[in-house]
XYZ file of C-alpha atoms in Angstrom:
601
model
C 13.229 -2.604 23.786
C 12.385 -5.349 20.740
C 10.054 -3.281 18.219
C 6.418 -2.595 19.018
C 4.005 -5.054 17.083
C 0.610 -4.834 18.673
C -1.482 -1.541 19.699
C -0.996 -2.905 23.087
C 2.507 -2.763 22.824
C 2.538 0.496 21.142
C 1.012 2.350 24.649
C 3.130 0.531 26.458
C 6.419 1.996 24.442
C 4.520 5.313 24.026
C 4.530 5.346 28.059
C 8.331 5.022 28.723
C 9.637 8.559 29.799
C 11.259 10.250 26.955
C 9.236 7.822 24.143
C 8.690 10.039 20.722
C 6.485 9.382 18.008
C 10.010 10.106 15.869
C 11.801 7.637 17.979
C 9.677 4.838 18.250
C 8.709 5.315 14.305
C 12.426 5.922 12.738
C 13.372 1.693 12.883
C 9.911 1.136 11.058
C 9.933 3.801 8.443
C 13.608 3.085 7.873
C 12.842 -0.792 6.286
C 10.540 1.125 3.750
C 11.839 -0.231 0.618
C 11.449 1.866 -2.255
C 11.480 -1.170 -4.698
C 9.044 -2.974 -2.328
C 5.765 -3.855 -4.636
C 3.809 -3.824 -1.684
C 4.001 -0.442 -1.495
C 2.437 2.474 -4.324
C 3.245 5.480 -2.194
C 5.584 5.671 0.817
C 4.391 9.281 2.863
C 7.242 11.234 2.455
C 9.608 12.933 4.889
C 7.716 16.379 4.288
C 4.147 14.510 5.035
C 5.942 12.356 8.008
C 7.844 15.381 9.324
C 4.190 17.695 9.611
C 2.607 14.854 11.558
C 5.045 13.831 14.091
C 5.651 17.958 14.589
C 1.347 17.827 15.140
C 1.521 14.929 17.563
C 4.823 16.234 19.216
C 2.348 19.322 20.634
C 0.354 16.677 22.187
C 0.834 17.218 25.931
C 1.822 13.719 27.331
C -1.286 14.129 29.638
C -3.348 14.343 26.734
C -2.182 11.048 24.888
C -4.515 8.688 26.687
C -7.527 10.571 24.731
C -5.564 9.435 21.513
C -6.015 5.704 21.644
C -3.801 5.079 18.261
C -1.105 7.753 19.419
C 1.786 7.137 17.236
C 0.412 4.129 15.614
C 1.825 3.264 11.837
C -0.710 2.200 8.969
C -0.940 1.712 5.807
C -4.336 2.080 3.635
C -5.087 0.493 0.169
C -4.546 2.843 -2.630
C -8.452 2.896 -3.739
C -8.793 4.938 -0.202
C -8.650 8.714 -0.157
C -6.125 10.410 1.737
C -5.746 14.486 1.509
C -2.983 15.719 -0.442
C -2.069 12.538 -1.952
C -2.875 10.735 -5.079
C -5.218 8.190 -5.480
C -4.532 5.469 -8.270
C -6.441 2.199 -7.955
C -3.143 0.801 -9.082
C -4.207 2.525 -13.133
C -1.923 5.502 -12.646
C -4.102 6.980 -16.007
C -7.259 6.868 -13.352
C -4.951 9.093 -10.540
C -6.484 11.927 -8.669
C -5.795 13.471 -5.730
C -8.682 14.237 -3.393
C -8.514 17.382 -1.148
C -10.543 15.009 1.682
C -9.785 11.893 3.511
C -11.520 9.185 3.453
C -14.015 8.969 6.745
C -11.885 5.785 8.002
C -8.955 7.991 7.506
C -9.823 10.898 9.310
C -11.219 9.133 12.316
C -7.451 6.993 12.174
C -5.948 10.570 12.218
C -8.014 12.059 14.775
C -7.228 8.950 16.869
C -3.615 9.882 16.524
C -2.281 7.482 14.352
C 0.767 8.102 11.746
C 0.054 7.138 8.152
C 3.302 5.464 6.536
C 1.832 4.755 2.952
C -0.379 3.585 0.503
C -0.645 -0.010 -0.735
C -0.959 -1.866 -3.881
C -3.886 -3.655 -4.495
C -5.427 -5.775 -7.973
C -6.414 -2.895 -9.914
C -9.569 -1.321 -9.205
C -9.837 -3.575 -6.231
C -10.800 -6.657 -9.041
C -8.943 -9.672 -8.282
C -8.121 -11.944 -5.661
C -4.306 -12.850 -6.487
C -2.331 -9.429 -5.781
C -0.986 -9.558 -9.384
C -2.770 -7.228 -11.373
C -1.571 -4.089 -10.909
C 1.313 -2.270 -12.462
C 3.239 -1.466 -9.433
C 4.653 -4.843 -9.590
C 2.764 -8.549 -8.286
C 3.370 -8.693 -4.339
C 4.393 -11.993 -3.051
C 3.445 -14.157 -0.657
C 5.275 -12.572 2.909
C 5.812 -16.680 3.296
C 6.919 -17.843 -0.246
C 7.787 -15.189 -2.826
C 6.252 -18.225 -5.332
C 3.088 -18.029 -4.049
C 0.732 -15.061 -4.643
C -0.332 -12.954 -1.453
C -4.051 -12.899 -1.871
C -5.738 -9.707 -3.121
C -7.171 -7.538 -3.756
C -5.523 -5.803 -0.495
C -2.277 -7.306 -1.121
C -0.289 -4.757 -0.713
C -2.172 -3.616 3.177
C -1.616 -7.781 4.208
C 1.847 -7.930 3.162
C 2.962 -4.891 5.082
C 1.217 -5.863 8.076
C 2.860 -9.017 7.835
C 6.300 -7.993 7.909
C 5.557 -5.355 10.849
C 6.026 -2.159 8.314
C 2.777 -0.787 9.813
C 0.696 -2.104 12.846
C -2.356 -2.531 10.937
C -3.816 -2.151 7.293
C -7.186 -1.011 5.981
C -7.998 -2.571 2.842
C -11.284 -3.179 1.146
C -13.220 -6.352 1.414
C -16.448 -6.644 -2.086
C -15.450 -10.244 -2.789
C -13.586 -11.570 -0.290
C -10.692 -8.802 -1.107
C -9.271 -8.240 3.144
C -10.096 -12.416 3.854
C -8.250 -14.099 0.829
C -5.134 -11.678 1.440
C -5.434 -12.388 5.136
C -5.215 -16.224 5.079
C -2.310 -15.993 2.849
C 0.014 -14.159 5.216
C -0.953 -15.421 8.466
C -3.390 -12.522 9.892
C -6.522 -11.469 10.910
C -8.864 -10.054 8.801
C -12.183 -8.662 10.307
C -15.066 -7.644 7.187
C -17.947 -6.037 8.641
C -21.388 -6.623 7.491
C -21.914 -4.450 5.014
C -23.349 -0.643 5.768
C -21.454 -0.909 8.314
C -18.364 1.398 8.044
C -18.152 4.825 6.463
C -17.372 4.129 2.256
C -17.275 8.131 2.031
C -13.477 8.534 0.176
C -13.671 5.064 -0.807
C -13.105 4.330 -4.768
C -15.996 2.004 -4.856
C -15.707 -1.707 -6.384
C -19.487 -2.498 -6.027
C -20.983 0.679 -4.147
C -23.869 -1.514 -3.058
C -21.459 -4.434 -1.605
C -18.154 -2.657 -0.193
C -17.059 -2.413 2.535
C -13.330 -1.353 4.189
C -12.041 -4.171 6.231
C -9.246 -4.269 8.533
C -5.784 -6.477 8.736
C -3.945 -6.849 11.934
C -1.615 -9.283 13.719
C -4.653 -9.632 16.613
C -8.170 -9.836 16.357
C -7.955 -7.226 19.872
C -6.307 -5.405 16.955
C -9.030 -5.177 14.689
C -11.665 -4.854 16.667
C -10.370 -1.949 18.336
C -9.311 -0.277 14.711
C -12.886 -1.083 13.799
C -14.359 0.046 16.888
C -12.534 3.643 15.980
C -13.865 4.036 12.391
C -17.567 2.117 11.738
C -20.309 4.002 12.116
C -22.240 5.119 8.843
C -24.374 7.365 9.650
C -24.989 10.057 7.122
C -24.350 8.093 4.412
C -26.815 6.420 1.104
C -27.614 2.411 3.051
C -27.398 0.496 0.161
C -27.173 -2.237 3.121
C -28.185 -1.587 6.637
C -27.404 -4.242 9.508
C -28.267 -3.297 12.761
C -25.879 -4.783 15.449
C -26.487 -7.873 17.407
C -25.621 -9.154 20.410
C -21.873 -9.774 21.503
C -22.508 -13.915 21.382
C -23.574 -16.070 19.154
C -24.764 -19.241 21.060
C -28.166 -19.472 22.664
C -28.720 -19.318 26.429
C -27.403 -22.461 28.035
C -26.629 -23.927 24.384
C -23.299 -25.097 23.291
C -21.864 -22.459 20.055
C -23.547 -24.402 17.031
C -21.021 -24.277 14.071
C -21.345 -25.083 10.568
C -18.944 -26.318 7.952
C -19.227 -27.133 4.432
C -19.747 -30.903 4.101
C -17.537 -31.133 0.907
C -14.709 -28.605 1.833
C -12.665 -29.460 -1.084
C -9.700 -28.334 0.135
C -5.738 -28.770 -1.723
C -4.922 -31.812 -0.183
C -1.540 -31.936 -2.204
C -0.786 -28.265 -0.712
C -1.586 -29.339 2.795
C -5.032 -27.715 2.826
C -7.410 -30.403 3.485
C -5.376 -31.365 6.767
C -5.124 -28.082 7.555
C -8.541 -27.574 7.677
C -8.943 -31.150 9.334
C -7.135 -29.528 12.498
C -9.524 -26.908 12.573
C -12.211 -29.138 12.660
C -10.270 -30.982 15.346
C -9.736 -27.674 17.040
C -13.345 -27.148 17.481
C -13.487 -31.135 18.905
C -11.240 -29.778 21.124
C -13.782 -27.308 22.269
C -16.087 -30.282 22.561
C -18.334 -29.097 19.945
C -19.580 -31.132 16.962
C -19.854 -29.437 13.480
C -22.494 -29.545 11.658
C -22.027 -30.352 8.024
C -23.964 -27.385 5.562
C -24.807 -28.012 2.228
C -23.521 -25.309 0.503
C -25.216 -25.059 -3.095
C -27.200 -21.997 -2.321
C -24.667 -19.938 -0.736
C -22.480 -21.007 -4.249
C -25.743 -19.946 -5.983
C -25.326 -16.547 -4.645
C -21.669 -15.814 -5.468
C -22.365 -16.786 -9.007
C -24.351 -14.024 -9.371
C -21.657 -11.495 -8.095
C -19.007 -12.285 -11.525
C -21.922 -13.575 -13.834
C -24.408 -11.512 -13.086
C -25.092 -7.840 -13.210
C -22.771 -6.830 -9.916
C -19.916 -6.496 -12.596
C -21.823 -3.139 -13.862
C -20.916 -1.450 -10.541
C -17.438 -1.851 -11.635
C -18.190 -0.508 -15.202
C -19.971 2.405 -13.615
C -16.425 3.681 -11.999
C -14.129 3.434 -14.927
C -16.654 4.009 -17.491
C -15.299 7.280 -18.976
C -11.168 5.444 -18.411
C -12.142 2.032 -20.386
C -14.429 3.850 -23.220
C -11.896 6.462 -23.883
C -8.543 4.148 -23.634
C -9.169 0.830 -22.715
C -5.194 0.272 -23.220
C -4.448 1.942 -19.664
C -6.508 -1.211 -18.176
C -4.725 -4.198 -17.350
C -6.124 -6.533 -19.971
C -7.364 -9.706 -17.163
C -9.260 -6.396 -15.059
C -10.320 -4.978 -18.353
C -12.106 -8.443 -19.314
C -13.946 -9.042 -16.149
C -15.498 -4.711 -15.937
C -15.986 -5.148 -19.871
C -18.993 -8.087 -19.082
C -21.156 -5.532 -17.964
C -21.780 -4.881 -21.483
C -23.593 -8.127 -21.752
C -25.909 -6.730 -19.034
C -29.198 -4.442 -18.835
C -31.484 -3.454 -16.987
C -33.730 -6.431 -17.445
C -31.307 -8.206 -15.719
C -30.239 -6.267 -13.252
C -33.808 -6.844 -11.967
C -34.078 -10.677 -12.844
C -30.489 -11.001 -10.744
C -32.101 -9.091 -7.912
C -34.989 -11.507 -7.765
C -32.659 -13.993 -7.937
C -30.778 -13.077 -5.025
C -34.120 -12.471 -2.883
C -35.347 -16.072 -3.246
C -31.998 -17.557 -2.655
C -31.436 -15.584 1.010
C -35.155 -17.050 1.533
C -33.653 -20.413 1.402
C -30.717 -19.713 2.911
C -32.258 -18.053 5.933
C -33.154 -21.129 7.838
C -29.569 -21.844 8.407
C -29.242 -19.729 11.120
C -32.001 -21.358 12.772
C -29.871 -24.337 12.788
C -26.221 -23.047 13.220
C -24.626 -19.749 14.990
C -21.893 -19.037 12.847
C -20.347 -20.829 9.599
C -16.728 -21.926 9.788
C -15.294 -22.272 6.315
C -11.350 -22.547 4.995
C -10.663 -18.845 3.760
C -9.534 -20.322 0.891
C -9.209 -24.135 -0.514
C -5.960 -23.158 -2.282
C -2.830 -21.349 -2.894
C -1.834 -20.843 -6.138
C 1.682 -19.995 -7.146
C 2.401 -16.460 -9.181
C 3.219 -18.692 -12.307
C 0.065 -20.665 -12.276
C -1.572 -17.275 -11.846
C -0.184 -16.177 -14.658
C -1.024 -18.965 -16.985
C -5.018 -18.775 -16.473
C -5.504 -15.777 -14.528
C -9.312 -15.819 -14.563
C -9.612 -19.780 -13.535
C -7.240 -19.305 -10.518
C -8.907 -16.528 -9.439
C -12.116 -17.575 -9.231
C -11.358 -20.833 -7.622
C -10.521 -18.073 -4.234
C -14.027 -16.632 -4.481
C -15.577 -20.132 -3.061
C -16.003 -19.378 0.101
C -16.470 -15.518 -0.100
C -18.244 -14.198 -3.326
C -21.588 -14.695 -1.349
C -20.826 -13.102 1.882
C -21.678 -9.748 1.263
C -23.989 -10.298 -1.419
C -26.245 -11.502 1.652
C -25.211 -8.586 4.010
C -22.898 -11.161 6.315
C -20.353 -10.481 8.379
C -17.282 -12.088 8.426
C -13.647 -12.787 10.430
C -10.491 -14.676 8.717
C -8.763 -16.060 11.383
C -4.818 -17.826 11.499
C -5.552 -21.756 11.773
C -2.070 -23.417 11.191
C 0.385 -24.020 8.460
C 1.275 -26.649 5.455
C 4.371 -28.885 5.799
C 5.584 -26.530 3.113
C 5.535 -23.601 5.378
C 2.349 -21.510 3.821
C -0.213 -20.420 6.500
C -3.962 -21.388 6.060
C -6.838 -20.060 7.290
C -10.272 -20.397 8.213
C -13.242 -17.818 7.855
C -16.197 -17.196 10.656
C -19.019 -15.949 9.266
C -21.959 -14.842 10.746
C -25.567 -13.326 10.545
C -25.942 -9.328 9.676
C -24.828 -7.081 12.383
C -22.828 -10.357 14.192
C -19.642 -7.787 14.244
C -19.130 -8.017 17.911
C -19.811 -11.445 18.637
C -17.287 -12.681 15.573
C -14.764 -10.589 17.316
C -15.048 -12.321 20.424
C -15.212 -15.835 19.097
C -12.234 -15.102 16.974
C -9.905 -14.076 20.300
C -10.986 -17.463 21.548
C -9.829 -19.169 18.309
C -6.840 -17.177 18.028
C -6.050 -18.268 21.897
C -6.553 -21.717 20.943
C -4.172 -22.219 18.203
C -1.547 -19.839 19.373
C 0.369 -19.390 16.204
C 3.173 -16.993 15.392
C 2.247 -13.055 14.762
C 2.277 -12.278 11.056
C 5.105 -13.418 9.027
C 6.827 -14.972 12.556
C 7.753 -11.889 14.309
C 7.093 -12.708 17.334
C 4.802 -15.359 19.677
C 1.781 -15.059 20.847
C 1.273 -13.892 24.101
C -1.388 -13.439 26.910
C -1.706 -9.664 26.847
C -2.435 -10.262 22.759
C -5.892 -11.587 23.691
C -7.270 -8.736 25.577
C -10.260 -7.355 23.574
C -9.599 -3.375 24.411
C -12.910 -2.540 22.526
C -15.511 -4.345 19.940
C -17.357 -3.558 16.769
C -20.832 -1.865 17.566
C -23.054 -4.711 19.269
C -27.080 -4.437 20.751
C -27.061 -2.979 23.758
C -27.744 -5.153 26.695
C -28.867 -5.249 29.852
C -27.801 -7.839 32.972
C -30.523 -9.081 35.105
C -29.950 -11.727 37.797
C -32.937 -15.082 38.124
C -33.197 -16.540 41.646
C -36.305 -18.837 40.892
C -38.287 -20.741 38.052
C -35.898 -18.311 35.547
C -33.127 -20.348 36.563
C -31.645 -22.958 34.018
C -33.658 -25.878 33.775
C -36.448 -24.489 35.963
C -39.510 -24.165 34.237
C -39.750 -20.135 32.717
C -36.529 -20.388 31.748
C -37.737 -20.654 28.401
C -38.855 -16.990 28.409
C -34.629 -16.628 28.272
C -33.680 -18.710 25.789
C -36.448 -17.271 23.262
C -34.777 -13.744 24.226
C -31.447 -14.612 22.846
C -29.994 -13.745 26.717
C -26.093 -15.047 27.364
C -25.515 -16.735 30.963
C -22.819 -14.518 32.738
C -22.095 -16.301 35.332
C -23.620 -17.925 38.396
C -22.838 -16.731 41.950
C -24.979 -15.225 44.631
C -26.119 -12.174 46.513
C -24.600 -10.021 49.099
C -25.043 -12.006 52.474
C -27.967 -9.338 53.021
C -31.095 -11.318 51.480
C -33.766 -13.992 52.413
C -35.473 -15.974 50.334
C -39.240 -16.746 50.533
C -41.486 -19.541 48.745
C -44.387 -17.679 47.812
C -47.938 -19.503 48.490
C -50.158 -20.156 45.414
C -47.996 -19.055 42.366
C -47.871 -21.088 39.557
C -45.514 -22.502 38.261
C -43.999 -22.152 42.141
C -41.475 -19.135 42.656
C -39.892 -17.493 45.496
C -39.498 -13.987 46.405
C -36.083 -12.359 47.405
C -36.195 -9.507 50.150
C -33.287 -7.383 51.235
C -33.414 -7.210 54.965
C -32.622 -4.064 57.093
C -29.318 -2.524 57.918
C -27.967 -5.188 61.104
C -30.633 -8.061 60.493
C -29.236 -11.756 59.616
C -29.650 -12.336 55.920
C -27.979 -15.165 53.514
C -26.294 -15.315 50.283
C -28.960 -16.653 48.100
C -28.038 -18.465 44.470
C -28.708 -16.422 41.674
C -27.695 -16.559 37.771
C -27.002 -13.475 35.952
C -28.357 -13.648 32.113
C -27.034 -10.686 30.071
C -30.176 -9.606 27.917
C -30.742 -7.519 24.855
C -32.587 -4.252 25.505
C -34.790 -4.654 23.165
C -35.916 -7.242 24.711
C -36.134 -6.326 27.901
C -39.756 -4.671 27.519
C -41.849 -8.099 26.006
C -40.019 -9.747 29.328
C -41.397 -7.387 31.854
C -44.539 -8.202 30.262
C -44.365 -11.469 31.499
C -43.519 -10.618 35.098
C -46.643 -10.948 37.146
C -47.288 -9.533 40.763
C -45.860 -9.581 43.117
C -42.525 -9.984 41.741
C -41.148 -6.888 39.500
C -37.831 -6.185 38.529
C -35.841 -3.856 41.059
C -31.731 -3.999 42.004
C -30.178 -6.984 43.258
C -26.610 -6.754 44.868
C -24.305 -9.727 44.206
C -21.301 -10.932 45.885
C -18.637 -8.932 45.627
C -20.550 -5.933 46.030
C -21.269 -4.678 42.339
C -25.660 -4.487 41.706
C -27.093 -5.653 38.697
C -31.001 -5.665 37.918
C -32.985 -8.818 39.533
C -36.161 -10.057 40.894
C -37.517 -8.457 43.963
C -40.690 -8.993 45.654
C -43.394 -6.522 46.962
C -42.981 -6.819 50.412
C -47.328 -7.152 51.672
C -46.549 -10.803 49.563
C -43.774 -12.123 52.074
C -46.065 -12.490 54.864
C -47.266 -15.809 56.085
C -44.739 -17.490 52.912
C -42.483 -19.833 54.068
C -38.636 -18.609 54.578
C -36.483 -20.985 52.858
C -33.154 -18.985 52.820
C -30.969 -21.640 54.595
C -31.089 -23.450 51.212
C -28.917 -20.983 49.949
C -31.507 -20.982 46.884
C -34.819 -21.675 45.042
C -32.507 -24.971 43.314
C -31.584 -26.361 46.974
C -34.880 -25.600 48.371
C -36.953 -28.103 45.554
C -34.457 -30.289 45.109
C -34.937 -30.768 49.021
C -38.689 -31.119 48.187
């Protein structure tokens, strides 16, 4: 069989009779290149031998409790992993931890197979993949053209299938910009999301470990396995929302910068042009954003006193030999000296009265759709003005967690010259879920190659195994003045519910207009075992929990909310009626529903 790429594929290779961890693995680990500058550490044949022995004890009963069974990653060098040294590409800053990382253990416990540890821009500072003395990492598309950082090293290996997915870290846009360089997805949770225990810190208060994968079923499985904070100092604490992002009944309202300034000489600007025309496509019409407040806030992440988190973790290193710093890293931590307390506060102020003005933009949009990136700059020009390159990457992701967002880089297309671009969804706090599923949609829709072309896209790709954490919801089916464009279906909308889908009952109901209720409303009975009953219309809303308690406020007698049983057979929770209200109201069930019935009126 051709090599497993996705986690889907993995199970299904990990099912043939006879399949081995050691088997399906040796092709993989094999193309480890020692001279490979993706790579700082390859796991060695001692550390690769103890875990395949471990999961060969696995009874092959017991494998479907291991969802990552045999599964190769890679992690980013700032992420502890027992036994093993952890450099922040500064090999005079190595230590080796006697604990993994959080996201590592769950990984492990999951039954995955570590392969390595990547390079990265040291200290996780930088958005190019140069910095670091293990060697620049190129482009997986164009050796010229710098991969994206800081998680260079976790994109490019995931690019050229040497592990099915990378974690990587994500302050300043460090898993998006690397992402949209080599053609993969790259899902940031809102911050305070995912475990940091293990994790070198960048900006303690803004981190957060992102994940790179071919699929976006991918990464929101991977992510599904390892968020969950709890335990932890919040320095930022988003509570999940929903699984959707459009309003009840509402087309998906998406924003884009109305001066996207995009490389037009690299391709960019028509790249991004298709995704606009992508989301035409969709028949949706974005809505231009002015963007000068969100730029606002990612000034303050480089200029302001954000780069003192970065002093606080190399501190005793860059006082005591600054020399074992690469100098462009060593400029951008040493600015923190410019900084004090005084404004530390002012910045935080700052930052307060900006995401005031910023938060009635998601009154008017659902989610923000901006290029990951407006450019791609080659290693040389890199190299020439390191600092002035690299910020012009932070444009469209220096502000994202600063305001607690969530965030998914997503394929879009290519240039004419070959180099894939990509666009970035971001959403409100806690919008994990609903990103996820919007992004498998996307991802559908422009059907590009998997990573750097190693294979097509295909159905089973699409299949979203699992999602980020999301509000808890509850399905309730309308049959009356809830349903769309009837006159309380207002009390939906306001709840944030998602339509489902509209069908109708089991043929086991009848449907009654009740006398004297205002605004008019009908009550659904289930009849006895034997008696003649109809298959009445019905729309089923999925609505947040929390929720659910304001909207049984509203729910006045003699209707309360009981079972309903659709077609099909499966129940969901629905309108019934006390039954002392049916009598002498008027039995309208051969209408098939309350929308027949007044439209007959």
């Amino acid at each position: 069989m051709t090599e497993p790429r996705t986690l889907a594929e993995w199970r299904v290779a990990y099912a043939a009779p006879g399949a081995t961890p050691r088997v399906l693995l040796a092709p993989l680990l094999a193309r480890r290149d020692a001279a490979d500058p993706a790579w700082i550490l390859r796991c060695d044949e001692a550390t690769l031998e103890a875990r395949l022995v471990e999961l060969e004890r696995v009874n092959p009963a017991d494998r479907a409790a291991l969802p990552l069974f045999g599964v190769p990653f890679a992690v980013k060098d700032n992420i502890d992993v027992a036994g093993l040294p952890t450099t922040a590409a500064c090999p005079a800053f190595s230590y080796v931890p006697q604990r993994s990382a959080t996201v590592v253990e769950r990984l492990l416990a999951a039954g995955a197979v570590l392969v390595g540890k990547t390079n990265l821009d040291q200290f996780a500072t930088g958005l190019v993949g140069t910095r670091s003395p293990y060697g620049e990492v190129p482009n997986a598309f164009d050796a010229a053209y710098v991969s994206g950082g800081s998680s260079s090293g976790s994109a490019s290996v995931v690019a050229r299938g040497l592990a099915a997915f990378a974690l990587g870290t994500d302050t300043a846009g460090s898993g998006r910009i690397p992402a949209g360089f080599n053609n993969l997805v790259g899902l940031k949770p809102s911050p305070g999301r995912m475990p940091m225990a293990g994790v070198l810190p960048a900006c303690r208060t803004l981190d957060v470990v992102s994940v790179l994968a071919l699929t976006v079923a991918d990464a929101a499985q991977v992510t599904a396995l390892i968020e969950g904070a709890d335990g932890e100092p919040a320095f930022q604490a988003a509570a999940p929302r929903p699984p959707w992002l459009e309003a009840t009944g509402a087309a998906l309202r998406v924003g884009v910068p109305d001066e996207p300034q995009c490389d037009a000489a690299l391709g960019y600007a028509a790249a991004f042009d298709e995704a606009l025309a992508q989301l035409g496509a969709w028949g949706l019409a974005p809505r231009p954003v002015a963007m000068a407040p969100l730029f606002e806030v990612a000034r303050l992440l480089y200029e302001g006193p954000w780069v003192a988190e970065r002093y606080a973790v190399v501190q005793d290193l860059i006082e005591s030999r600054p020399e074992a710093i690469d100098a462009t890293v060593r400029r951008v931590i040493e600015a923190a000296r410019g900084q004090d307390a005084v404004s530390v506060f002012r910045a935080r102020y700052a930052l307060e009265e900006l995401r005031l003005r910023i938060a009635p933009l998601w009154r008017e949009i659902d989610v923000l759709m901006v290029p990951t990136a407006t450019t791609c700059p080659t290693r040389a020009a890199v190299a020439a003005e390191p600092l002035l390159r690299n910020s012009e990457l932070g444009r469209y992701t220096n502000f994202v967690n600063l305001l607690g967002l969530a965030a998914l880089a997503m394929p879009s297309g290519f240039t004419p010259g070959g180099l894939p671009f990509g666009v970035t969804f971001i959403g409100p706090p806690g919008s994990d879920a609903a990103l996820a599923r919007l992004g498998a949609r996307w991802q559908a829709a422009r059907a590009l190659s998997l990573g750097h072309h190693l294979r097509a896209l295909q159905p089973n790709d699409l299949e979203l195994q699992s999602l980020p954490a999301a509000a808890p919801t509850l399905e309730i089916a309308v049959v009356g003045a809830h349903l769309q464009g009837m006159p309380l279906h207002g009390q939906l909308v306001e709840r944030g519910c998602r339509l489902v889908e509209r069908t109708r009952t089991a043929p086991c109901y009848r449907l009654y207009a009740l006398p004297a209720t205002q605004p008019p409303k009908p009550g659904l009975a289930r009849v006895a075992e034997g008696a003649p009953g109809h298959a009445i219309e019905v729309e089923v809303y999925e609505m947040p929990r929390a929720e659910v308690g304001g909207f049984l406020a509203l729910i006045a007698s003699p209707l309360a909310l009981g079972s309903v049983q659709l077609a099909g057979g499966r129940w969901v929770h629905g309108f019934a009626c006390e039954g002392g209200a049916l009598a002498g109201a008027a039995d309208i069930s051969a209408h098939g529903g309350w929308r027949a019935y007044r439209t007959a009126r």
